[in-house]
Short mmCIF file of C-alpha atoms in Angstrom, two decimals:
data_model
loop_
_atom_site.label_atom_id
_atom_site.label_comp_id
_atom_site.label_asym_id
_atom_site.label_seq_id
_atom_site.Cartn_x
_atom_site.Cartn_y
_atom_site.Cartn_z
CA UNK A 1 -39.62 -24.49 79.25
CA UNK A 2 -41.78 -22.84 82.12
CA UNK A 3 -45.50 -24.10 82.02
CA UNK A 4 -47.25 -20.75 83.77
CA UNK A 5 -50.99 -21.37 84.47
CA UNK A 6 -53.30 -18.34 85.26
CA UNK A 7 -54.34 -17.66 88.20
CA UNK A 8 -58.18 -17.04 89.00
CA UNK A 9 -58.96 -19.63 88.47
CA UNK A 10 -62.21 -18.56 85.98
CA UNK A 11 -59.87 -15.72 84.40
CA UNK A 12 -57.96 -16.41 81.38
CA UNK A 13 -54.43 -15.34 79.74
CA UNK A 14 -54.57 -12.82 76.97
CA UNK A 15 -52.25 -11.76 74.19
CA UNK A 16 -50.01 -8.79 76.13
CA UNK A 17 -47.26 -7.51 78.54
CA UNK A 18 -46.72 -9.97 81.62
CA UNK A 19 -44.08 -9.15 83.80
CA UNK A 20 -43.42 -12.84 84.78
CA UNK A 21 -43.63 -13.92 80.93
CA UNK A 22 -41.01 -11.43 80.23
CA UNK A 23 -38.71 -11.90 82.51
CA UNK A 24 -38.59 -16.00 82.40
CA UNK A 25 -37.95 -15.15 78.40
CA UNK A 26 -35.16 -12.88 78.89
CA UNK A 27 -33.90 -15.46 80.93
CA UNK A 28 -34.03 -17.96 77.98
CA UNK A 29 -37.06 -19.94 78.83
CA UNK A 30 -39.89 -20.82 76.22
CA UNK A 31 -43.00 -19.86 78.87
CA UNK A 32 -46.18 -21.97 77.87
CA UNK A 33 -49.73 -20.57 79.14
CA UNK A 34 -52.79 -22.94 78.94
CA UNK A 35 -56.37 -22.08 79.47
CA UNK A 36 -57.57 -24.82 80.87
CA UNK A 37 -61.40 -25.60 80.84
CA UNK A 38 -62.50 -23.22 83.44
CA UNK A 39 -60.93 -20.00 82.26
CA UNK A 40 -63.08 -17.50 80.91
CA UNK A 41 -63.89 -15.36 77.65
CA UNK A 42 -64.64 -19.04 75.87
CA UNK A 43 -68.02 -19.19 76.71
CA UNK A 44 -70.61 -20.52 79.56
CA UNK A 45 -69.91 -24.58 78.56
CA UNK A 46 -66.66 -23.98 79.30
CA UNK A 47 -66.50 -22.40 81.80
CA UNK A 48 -69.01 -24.34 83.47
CA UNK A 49 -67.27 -27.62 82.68
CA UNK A 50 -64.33 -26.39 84.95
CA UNK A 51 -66.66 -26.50 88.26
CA UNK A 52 -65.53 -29.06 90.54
CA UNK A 53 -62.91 -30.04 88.49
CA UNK A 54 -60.20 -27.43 89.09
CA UNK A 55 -58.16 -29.74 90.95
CA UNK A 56 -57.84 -32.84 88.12
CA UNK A 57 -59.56 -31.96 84.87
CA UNK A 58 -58.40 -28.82 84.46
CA UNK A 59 -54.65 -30.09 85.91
CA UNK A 60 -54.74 -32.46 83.03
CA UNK A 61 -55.44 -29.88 80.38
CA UNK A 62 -52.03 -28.04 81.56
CA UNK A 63 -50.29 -31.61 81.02
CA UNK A 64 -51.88 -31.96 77.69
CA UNK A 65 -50.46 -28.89 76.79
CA UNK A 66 -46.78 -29.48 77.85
CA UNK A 67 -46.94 -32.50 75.70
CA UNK A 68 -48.46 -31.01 73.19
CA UNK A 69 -45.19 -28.69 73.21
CA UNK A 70 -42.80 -31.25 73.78
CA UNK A 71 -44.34 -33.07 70.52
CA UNK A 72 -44.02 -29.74 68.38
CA UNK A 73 -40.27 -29.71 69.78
CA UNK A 74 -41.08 -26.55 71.73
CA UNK A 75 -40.16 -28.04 74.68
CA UNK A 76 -37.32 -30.52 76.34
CA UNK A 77 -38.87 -33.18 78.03
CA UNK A 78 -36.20 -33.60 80.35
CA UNK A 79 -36.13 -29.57 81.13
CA UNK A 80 -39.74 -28.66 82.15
CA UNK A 81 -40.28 -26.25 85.26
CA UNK A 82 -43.71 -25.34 86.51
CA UNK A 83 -44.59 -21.89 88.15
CA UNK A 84 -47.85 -19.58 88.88
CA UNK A 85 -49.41 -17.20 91.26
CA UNK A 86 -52.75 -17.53 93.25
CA UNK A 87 -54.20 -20.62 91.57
CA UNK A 88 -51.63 -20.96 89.22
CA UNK A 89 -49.55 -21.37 92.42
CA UNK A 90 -51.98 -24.17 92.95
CA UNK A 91 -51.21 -25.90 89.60
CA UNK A 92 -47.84 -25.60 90.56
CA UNK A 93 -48.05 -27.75 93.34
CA UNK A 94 -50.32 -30.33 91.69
CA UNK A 95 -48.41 -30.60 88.44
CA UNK A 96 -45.63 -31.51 91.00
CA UNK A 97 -47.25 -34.05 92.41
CA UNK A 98 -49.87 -35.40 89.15
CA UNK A 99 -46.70 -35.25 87.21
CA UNK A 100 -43.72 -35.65 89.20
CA UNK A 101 -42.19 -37.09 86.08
CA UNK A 102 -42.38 -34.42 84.08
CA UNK A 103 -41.36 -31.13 85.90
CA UNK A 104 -37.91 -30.71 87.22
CA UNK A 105 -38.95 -28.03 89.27
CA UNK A 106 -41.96 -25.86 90.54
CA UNK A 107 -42.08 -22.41 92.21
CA UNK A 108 -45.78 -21.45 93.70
CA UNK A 109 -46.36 -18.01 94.69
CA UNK A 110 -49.52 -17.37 96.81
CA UNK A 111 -50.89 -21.13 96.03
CA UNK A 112 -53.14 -22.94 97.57
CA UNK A 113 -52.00 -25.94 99.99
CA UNK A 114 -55.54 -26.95 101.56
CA UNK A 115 -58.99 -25.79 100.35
CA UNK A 116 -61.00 -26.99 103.13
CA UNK A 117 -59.36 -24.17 105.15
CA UNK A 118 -59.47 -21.82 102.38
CA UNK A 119 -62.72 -22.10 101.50
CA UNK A 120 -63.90 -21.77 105.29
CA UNK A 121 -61.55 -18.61 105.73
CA UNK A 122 -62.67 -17.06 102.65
CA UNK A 123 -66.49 -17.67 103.56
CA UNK A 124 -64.79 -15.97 107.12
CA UNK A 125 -63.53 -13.17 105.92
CA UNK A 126 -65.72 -12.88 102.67
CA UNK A 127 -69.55 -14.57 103.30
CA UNK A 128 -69.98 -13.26 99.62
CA UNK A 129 -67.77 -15.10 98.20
CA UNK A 130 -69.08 -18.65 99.66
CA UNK A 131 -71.47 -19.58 97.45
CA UNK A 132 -69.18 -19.28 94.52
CA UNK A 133 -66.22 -20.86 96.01
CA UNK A 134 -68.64 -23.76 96.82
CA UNK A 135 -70.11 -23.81 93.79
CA UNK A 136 -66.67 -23.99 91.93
CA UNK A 137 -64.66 -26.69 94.12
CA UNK A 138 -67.05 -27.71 97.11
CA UNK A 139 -68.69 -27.66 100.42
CA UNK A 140 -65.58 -27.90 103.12
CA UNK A 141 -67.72 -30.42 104.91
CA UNK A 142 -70.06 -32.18 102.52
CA UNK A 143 -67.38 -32.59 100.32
CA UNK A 144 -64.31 -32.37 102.99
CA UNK A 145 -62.92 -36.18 101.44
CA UNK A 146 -63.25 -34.86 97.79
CA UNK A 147 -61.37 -31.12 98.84
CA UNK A 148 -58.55 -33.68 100.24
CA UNK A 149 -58.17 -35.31 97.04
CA UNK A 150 -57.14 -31.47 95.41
CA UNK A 151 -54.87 -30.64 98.29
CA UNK A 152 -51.77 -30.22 97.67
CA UNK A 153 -50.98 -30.54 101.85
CA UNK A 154 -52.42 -34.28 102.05
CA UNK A 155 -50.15 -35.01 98.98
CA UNK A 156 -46.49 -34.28 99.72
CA UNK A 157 -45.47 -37.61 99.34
CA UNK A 158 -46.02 -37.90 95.35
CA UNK A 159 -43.45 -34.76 95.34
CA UNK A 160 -39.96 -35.51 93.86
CA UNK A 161 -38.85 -31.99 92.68
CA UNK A 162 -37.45 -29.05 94.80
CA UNK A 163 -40.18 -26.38 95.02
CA UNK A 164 -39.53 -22.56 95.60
CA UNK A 165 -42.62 -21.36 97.82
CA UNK A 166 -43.53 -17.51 98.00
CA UNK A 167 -46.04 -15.79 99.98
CA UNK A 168 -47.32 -12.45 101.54
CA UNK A 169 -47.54 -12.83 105.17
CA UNK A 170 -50.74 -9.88 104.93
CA UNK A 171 -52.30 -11.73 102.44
CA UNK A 172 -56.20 -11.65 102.50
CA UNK A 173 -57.13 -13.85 98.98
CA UNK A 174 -55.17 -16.83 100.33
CA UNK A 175 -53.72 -16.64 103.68
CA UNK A 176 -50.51 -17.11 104.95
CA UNK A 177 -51.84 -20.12 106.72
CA UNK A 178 -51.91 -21.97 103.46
CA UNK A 179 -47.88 -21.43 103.13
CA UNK A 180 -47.20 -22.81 106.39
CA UNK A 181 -49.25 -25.32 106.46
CA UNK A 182 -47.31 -26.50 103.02
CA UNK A 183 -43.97 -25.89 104.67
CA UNK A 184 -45.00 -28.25 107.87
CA UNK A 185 -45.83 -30.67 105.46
CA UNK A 186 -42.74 -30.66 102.67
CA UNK A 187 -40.88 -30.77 106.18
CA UNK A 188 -41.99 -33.59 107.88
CA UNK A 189 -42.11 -35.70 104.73
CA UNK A 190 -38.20 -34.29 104.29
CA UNK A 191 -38.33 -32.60 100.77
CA UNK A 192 -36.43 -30.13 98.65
CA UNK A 193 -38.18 -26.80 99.28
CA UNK A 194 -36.85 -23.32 99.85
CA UNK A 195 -39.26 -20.50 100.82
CA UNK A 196 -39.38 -16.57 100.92
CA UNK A 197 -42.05 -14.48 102.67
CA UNK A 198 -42.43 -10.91 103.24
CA UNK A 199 -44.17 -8.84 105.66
CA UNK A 200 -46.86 -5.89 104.53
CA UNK A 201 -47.53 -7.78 101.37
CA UNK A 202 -50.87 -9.41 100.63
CA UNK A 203 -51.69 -11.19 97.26
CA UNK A 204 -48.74 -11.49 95.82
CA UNK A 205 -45.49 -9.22 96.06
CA UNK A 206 -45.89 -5.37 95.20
CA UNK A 207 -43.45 -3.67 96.56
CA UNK A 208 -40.69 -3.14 93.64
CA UNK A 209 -38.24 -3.46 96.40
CA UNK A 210 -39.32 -7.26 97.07
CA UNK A 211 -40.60 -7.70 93.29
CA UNK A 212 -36.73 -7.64 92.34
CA UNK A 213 -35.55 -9.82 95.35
CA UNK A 214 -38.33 -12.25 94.60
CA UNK A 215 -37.16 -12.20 90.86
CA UNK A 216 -33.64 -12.43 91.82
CA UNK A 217 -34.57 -15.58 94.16
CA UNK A 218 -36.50 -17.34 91.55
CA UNK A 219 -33.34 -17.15 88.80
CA UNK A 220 -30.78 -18.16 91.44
CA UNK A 221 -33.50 -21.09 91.98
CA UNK A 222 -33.77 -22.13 87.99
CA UNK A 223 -30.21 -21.85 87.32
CA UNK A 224 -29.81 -24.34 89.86
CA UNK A 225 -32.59 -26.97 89.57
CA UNK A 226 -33.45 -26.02 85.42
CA UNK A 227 -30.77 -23.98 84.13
CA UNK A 228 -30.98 -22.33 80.53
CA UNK A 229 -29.44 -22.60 77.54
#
């Protein structure tokens, strides 16, 4: 199974076509999405109870749901990967490293490594969008030893399984910075990690040219760290 949290993160999976979904099921994987407290279309409790804790709270709710599918026999324990985009790239990285026990594998596309940095690009490159990103994880300086706690960066060490790491070098939402900065720090602590960037891409691959290489890098990756049935 393939736990896939939403990205956003105050957005929320619906019934539909998802390109990821689809393909991971072709593939032979059950794919299990959680909206975690935080997401939206639930209402304003809970969405409010999400605020300032995206990084364990909410975390935990993706955990309760992959044993909530191992228990229904849904899912292997033994064979559990972990993979998102954006935030869910996020989760990614911290189910790795909340859970190292439980997923075999994680790929993060676009995640976040370090919110103090992100949060003081974003306010950069976006002043509008300080008050909210504040509002939903913290001040980068009030709350700078809080922010550390939810970085993935400052928490390599608890990370046992390989990790597949994809990013848009162009990208504006969460900048490249955040990949390397995650690549410096798998590196020096000497884990499993493989990586693919691309230039002229921003939030996530779009080109269908790099959409099928991406998709083509992430099966080779499965097949060899959580192959299917």
């Amino acid at each position: 199974m393939i736990v896939m949290p939403h990205g956003g993160p105050q957005t929320r999976d619906v019934w539909g076509y998802d390109p990821d979904v689809q393909f991971l099921a072709n593939r032979g994987y059950a794919v299990l999405q959680v909206n975690y407290r935080g997401s939206s279309g639930f209402g304003q409790k809970f969405l409010d109870i999400g605020k300032r804790h995206y990084g364990d709270a909410a975390q935990q709710d993706i955990t309760d749901g992959v044993r909530w599918a191992i228990k229904q026999g849904i899912a292997d324990k033994d064979r559990i990967g972990i993979m998102g985009g954006s935030f869910g790239g996020y989760s990614a990285l911290m189910g790795l490293i909340l859970e190292p026990e439980v997923y075999k594998c994680g790929i993060s596309i676009a995640g976040v490594s370090d919110w103090i940095e992100l949060i003081k690009d974003k306010a950069e490159m976006f002043p509008e969008s300080a008050g909210p990103n504040v509002a939903m994880f913290g001040h980068p300086t009030k709350d700078a030893a809080a922010l550390k706690r939810i970085s993935p960066v400052y928490m390599v060490d608890s990370i046992k399984a390989p990790i597949l790491l994809i990013h848009g070098r162009d990208d504006p939402a969460v900048p490249f910075s955040q990949a390397k900065a995650m690549i410096r720090a798998l590196k020096k602590a000497g884990k499993n990690y493989e990586f693919m960037s691309k230039y002229n891409e921003q939030h996530g691959l779009r080109s269908f040219k790099n959409r099928v290489e991406m998709y083509n890098r992430i099966e080779k990756f499965l097949q060899k760290h959580l192959p299917a049935d």
